[in-house]
Short mmCIF file of N, CA and C in Angstrom, two decimals:
data_model
loop_
_atom_site.label_atom_id
_atom_site.label_comp_id
_atom_site.label_asym_id
_atom_site.label_seq_id
_atom_site.Cartn_x
_atom_site.Cartn_y
_atom_site.Cartn_z
N UNK A 1 128.15 76.77 -205.84
CA UNK A 1 127.42 75.27 -206.76
C UNK A 1 126.01 75.97 -207.39
N UNK A 2 125.58 75.73 -208.97
CA UNK A 2 124.85 75.81 -209.25
C UNK A 2 123.17 75.38 -208.64
N UNK A 3 122.36 75.80 -208.11
CA UNK A 3 120.94 76.07 -208.02
C UNK A 3 120.19 75.03 -208.66
N UNK A 4 119.92 73.46 -208.18
CA UNK A 4 119.29 72.46 -208.97
C UNK A 4 117.87 73.12 -209.33
N UNK A 5 117.64 72.49 -211.05
CA UNK A 5 116.57 73.16 -211.38
C UNK A 5 114.93 71.96 -210.93
N UNK A 6 113.99 72.56 -211.09
CA UNK A 6 112.98 71.35 -210.66
C UNK A 6 112.65 70.52 -211.75
N UNK A 7 112.77 71.00 -212.92
CA UNK A 7 112.60 69.60 -214.20
C UNK A 7 113.90 70.06 -215.14
N UNK A 8 114.00 68.76 -215.32
CA UNK A 8 115.20 68.86 -216.89
C UNK A 8 115.14 69.63 -217.98
N UNK A 9 113.69 70.19 -218.35
CA UNK A 9 113.29 70.94 -219.32
C UNK A 9 113.53 72.79 -218.84
N UNK A 10 113.19 72.80 -217.76
CA UNK A 10 113.82 74.24 -217.14
C UNK A 10 115.50 73.91 -217.69
N UNK A 11 116.31 73.44 -216.88
CA UNK A 11 117.65 73.30 -217.25
C UNK A 11 117.99 73.39 -218.77
N UNK A 12 117.23 72.51 -219.70
CA UNK A 12 118.13 72.86 -221.09
C UNK A 12 117.33 73.72 -221.50
N UNK A 13 116.28 74.52 -221.08
CA UNK A 13 115.26 75.82 -221.69
C UNK A 13 116.73 77.35 -221.66
N UNK A 14 117.55 77.05 -220.00
CA UNK A 14 118.49 77.89 -219.69
C UNK A 14 120.08 77.55 -219.93
N UNK A 15 120.02 76.33 -220.18
CA UNK A 15 121.69 75.78 -220.75
C UNK A 15 121.85 76.53 -221.73
N UNK A 16 123.54 76.92 -221.69
CA UNK A 16 123.63 77.74 -223.04
C UNK A 16 124.65 76.89 -224.26
N UNK A 17 124.01 77.16 -225.18
CA UNK A 17 124.77 76.24 -226.51
C UNK A 17 125.78 75.64 -226.76
N UNK A 18 126.55 74.59 -226.94
CA UNK A 18 127.76 74.40 -226.93
C UNK A 18 128.05 73.25 -225.37
N UNK A 19 127.21 73.53 -224.63
CA UNK A 19 127.84 72.78 -223.43
C UNK A 19 127.63 71.32 -223.93
N UNK A 20 128.67 70.08 -223.31
CA UNK A 20 128.16 68.98 -223.07
C UNK A 20 127.34 68.47 -221.94
N UNK A 21 126.29 67.76 -222.80
CA UNK A 21 125.27 67.13 -221.79
C UNK A 21 124.67 65.39 -222.09
N UNK A 22 123.83 64.99 -221.46
CA UNK A 22 123.32 63.85 -221.34
C UNK A 22 122.18 64.67 -221.11
N UNK A 23 121.23 63.75 -222.17
CA UNK A 23 119.95 63.59 -221.84
C UNK A 23 119.02 62.61 -222.02
N UNK A 24 118.17 62.10 -220.68
CA UNK A 24 117.47 60.73 -220.97
C UNK A 24 115.82 61.16 -221.63
N UNK A 25 115.58 60.58 -222.26
CA UNK A 25 114.32 60.93 -222.74
C UNK A 25 113.39 59.50 -223.10
N UNK A 26 112.25 59.63 -223.21
CA UNK A 26 111.16 58.19 -223.58
C UNK A 26 111.37 57.99 -225.00
N UNK A 27 111.33 56.88 -225.32
CA UNK A 27 111.23 56.13 -226.77
C UNK A 27 110.14 55.21 -226.62
N UNK A 28 109.52 54.90 -227.50
CA UNK A 28 108.60 53.51 -227.53
C UNK A 28 109.50 52.26 -227.52
N UNK A 29 108.56 52.06 -225.97
CA UNK A 29 109.60 50.66 -225.50
C UNK A 29 110.27 51.04 -224.56
N UNK A 30 110.82 52.13 -223.72
CA UNK A 30 111.50 52.70 -222.74
C UNK A 30 112.34 54.01 -222.84
N UNK A 31 113.05 53.78 -222.41
CA UNK A 31 114.45 55.09 -222.12
C UNK A 31 115.69 54.62 -223.22
N UNK A 32 116.17 55.87 -223.63
CA UNK A 32 117.61 56.14 -224.17
C UNK A 32 117.72 57.77 -223.74
N UNK A 33 119.24 57.59 -223.96
CA UNK A 33 120.33 58.96 -223.46
C UNK A 33 121.15 59.07 -224.84
N UNK A 34 121.08 60.51 -224.93
CA UNK A 34 121.67 61.09 -225.95
C UNK A 34 122.87 61.72 -225.15
N UNK A 35 124.16 61.42 -225.63
CA UNK A 35 125.16 62.65 -224.73
C UNK A 35 125.93 63.13 -226.05
N UNK A 36 126.61 64.65 -225.68
CA UNK A 36 127.34 65.39 -226.47
C UNK A 36 126.66 66.74 -226.41
N UNK A 37 126.92 67.16 -227.27
CA UNK A 37 127.27 69.23 -227.27
C UNK A 37 125.78 69.05 -227.22
N UNK A 38 125.05 70.28 -226.76
CA UNK A 38 123.68 71.05 -226.93
C UNK A 38 124.02 72.03 -227.73
N UNK A 39 123.48 71.75 -229.24
CA UNK A 39 123.14 72.72 -230.28
C UNK A 39 122.35 73.84 -230.29
N UNK A 40 121.23 73.23 -229.50
CA UNK A 40 119.74 74.08 -230.09
C UNK A 40 118.89 73.85 -228.99
N UNK A 41 118.28 74.86 -228.38
CA UNK A 41 117.03 74.57 -227.52
C UNK A 41 115.92 75.90 -227.80
N UNK A 42 114.72 75.09 -228.55
CA UNK A 42 113.47 75.92 -228.63
C UNK A 42 112.13 75.55 -227.71
N UNK A 43 111.18 75.99 -228.32
CA UNK A 43 110.43 75.96 -226.96
C UNK A 43 109.93 74.22 -226.90
N UNK A 44 110.06 73.84 -228.55
CA UNK A 44 109.39 71.88 -228.22
C UNK A 44 110.36 71.25 -227.99
N UNK A 45 111.66 71.23 -228.47
CA UNK A 45 112.56 70.46 -228.41
C UNK A 45 114.30 70.73 -228.24
N UNK A 46 115.10 69.98 -228.20
CA UNK A 46 116.49 70.52 -227.98
C UNK A 46 117.09 69.35 -228.95
N UNK A 47 118.52 69.86 -229.44
CA UNK A 47 119.31 69.05 -230.45
C UNK A 47 120.41 69.06 -229.89
N UNK A 48 120.78 67.82 -229.43
CA UNK A 48 122.49 67.41 -229.27
C UNK A 48 122.59 66.65 -230.30
N UNK A 49 124.35 67.08 -230.45
CA UNK A 49 125.11 66.50 -231.16
C UNK A 49 126.12 65.60 -231.03
N UNK A 50 125.74 64.05 -230.85
CA UNK A 50 126.26 62.67 -230.46
C UNK A 50 127.37 62.71 -231.18
N UNK A 51 128.30 61.38 -230.44
CA UNK A 51 129.14 60.86 -231.53
C UNK A 51 128.95 60.99 -233.12
N UNK A 52 127.47 59.75 -233.32
CA UNK A 52 127.08 59.57 -234.52
C UNK A 52 126.48 60.32 -235.25
N UNK A 53 125.09 61.73 -234.56
CA UNK A 53 124.84 61.99 -235.65
C UNK A 53 123.88 63.27 -234.43
N UNK A 54 122.99 64.28 -235.27
CA UNK A 54 122.40 65.05 -234.39
C UNK A 54 121.17 64.65 -234.00
N UNK A 55 120.88 64.88 -232.74
CA UNK A 55 119.37 64.11 -232.42
C UNK A 55 118.40 64.95 -231.66
N UNK A 56 117.38 65.21 -232.32
CA UNK A 56 116.66 66.60 -232.10
C UNK A 56 115.65 65.69 -231.01
N UNK A 57 115.26 66.16 -230.22
CA UNK A 57 114.61 65.58 -228.82
C UNK A 57 113.42 66.31 -228.34
N UNK A 58 112.13 65.84 -228.53
CA UNK A 58 110.96 66.47 -227.93
C UNK A 58 111.17 67.06 -226.24
N UNK A 59 111.32 68.14 -226.01
CA UNK A 59 110.92 68.15 -224.39
C UNK A 59 110.18 67.59 -224.09
N UNK A 60 108.39 67.46 -224.30
CA UNK A 60 107.92 66.58 -223.58
C UNK A 60 108.32 65.16 -223.48
N UNK A 61 109.27 64.53 -223.83
CA UNK A 61 109.79 63.48 -223.52
C UNK A 61 111.01 63.08 -222.89
N UNK A 62 111.27 64.41 -222.31
CA UNK A 62 112.79 64.70 -221.46
C UNK A 62 112.22 64.06 -220.11
N UNK A 63 112.93 63.27 -219.39
CA UNK A 63 112.75 62.75 -217.99
C UNK A 63 114.18 63.03 -217.41
N UNK A 64 115.15 63.63 -217.64
CA UNK A 64 116.71 63.78 -217.19
C UNK A 64 117.43 64.22 -218.21
N UNK A 65 118.02 65.58 -217.71
CA UNK A 65 119.21 66.01 -218.35
C UNK A 65 119.78 66.84 -217.26
N UNK A 66 121.61 66.60 -217.53
CA UNK A 66 122.36 67.59 -216.52
C UNK A 66 123.43 68.19 -217.86
N UNK A 67 124.40 68.58 -216.99
CA UNK A 67 125.84 69.42 -217.95
C UNK A 67 126.38 67.91 -217.37
N UNK A 68 127.54 67.63 -218.22
CA UNK A 68 128.39 66.52 -217.61
C UNK A 68 129.98 66.99 -218.10
N UNK A 69 130.88 66.52 -217.66
CA UNK A 69 132.17 67.39 -217.67
C UNK A 69 133.07 67.00 -219.32
N UNK A 70 133.66 67.56 -220.12
CA UNK A 70 134.33 67.34 -221.44
C UNK A 70 134.59 65.82 -221.12
N UNK A 71 134.39 65.26 -222.49
CA UNK A 71 134.92 63.63 -222.72
C UNK A 71 136.69 63.67 -222.52
N UNK A 72 136.61 62.55 -222.12
CA UNK A 72 138.37 62.58 -222.05
C UNK A 72 139.13 62.43 -223.43
N UNK A 73 140.43 62.58 -223.58
CA UNK A 73 140.89 62.65 -224.40
C UNK A 73 141.13 61.13 -225.00
N UNK A 74 141.19 61.18 -226.41
CA UNK A 74 141.35 59.43 -226.79
C UNK A 74 142.92 59.46 -226.64
N UNK A 75 142.71 57.95 -226.48
CA UNK A 75 144.24 57.46 -226.79
C UNK A 75 145.19 56.99 -227.96
N UNK A 76 146.12 57.19 -227.95
CA UNK A 76 146.58 56.78 -229.62
C UNK A 76 147.07 55.32 -229.44
N UNK A 77 146.72 54.73 -230.38
CA UNK A 77 146.81 53.37 -230.41
C UNK A 77 148.29 53.19 -230.37
N UNK A 78 148.97 51.83 -229.59
CA UNK A 78 150.40 51.49 -229.82
C UNK A 78 150.42 51.14 -230.63
N UNK A 79 152.02 51.59 -231.24
CA UNK A 79 152.73 51.50 -232.33
C UNK A 79 153.59 50.22 -231.75
N UNK A 80 154.42 49.15 -233.21
CA UNK A 80 155.09 48.12 -232.62
C UNK A 80 156.75 48.92 -232.87
#
């Protein structure tokens, strides 16, 4: 079992690019999540590729982060 990190920023700084993550961070008016592939982590920010876009997140706004399992396979539409 992996040892937990004290701060989510510490997890992100040590995480390997390419893993699937969820990152919760502060925005004006509340919190939001970014779920997707961790592309890069720098000194001040990380970039997560979500289903719709690449999201750059300032590390000082991150309140939680963790690795998540791969996305489930998409189901094919039923045909008549």
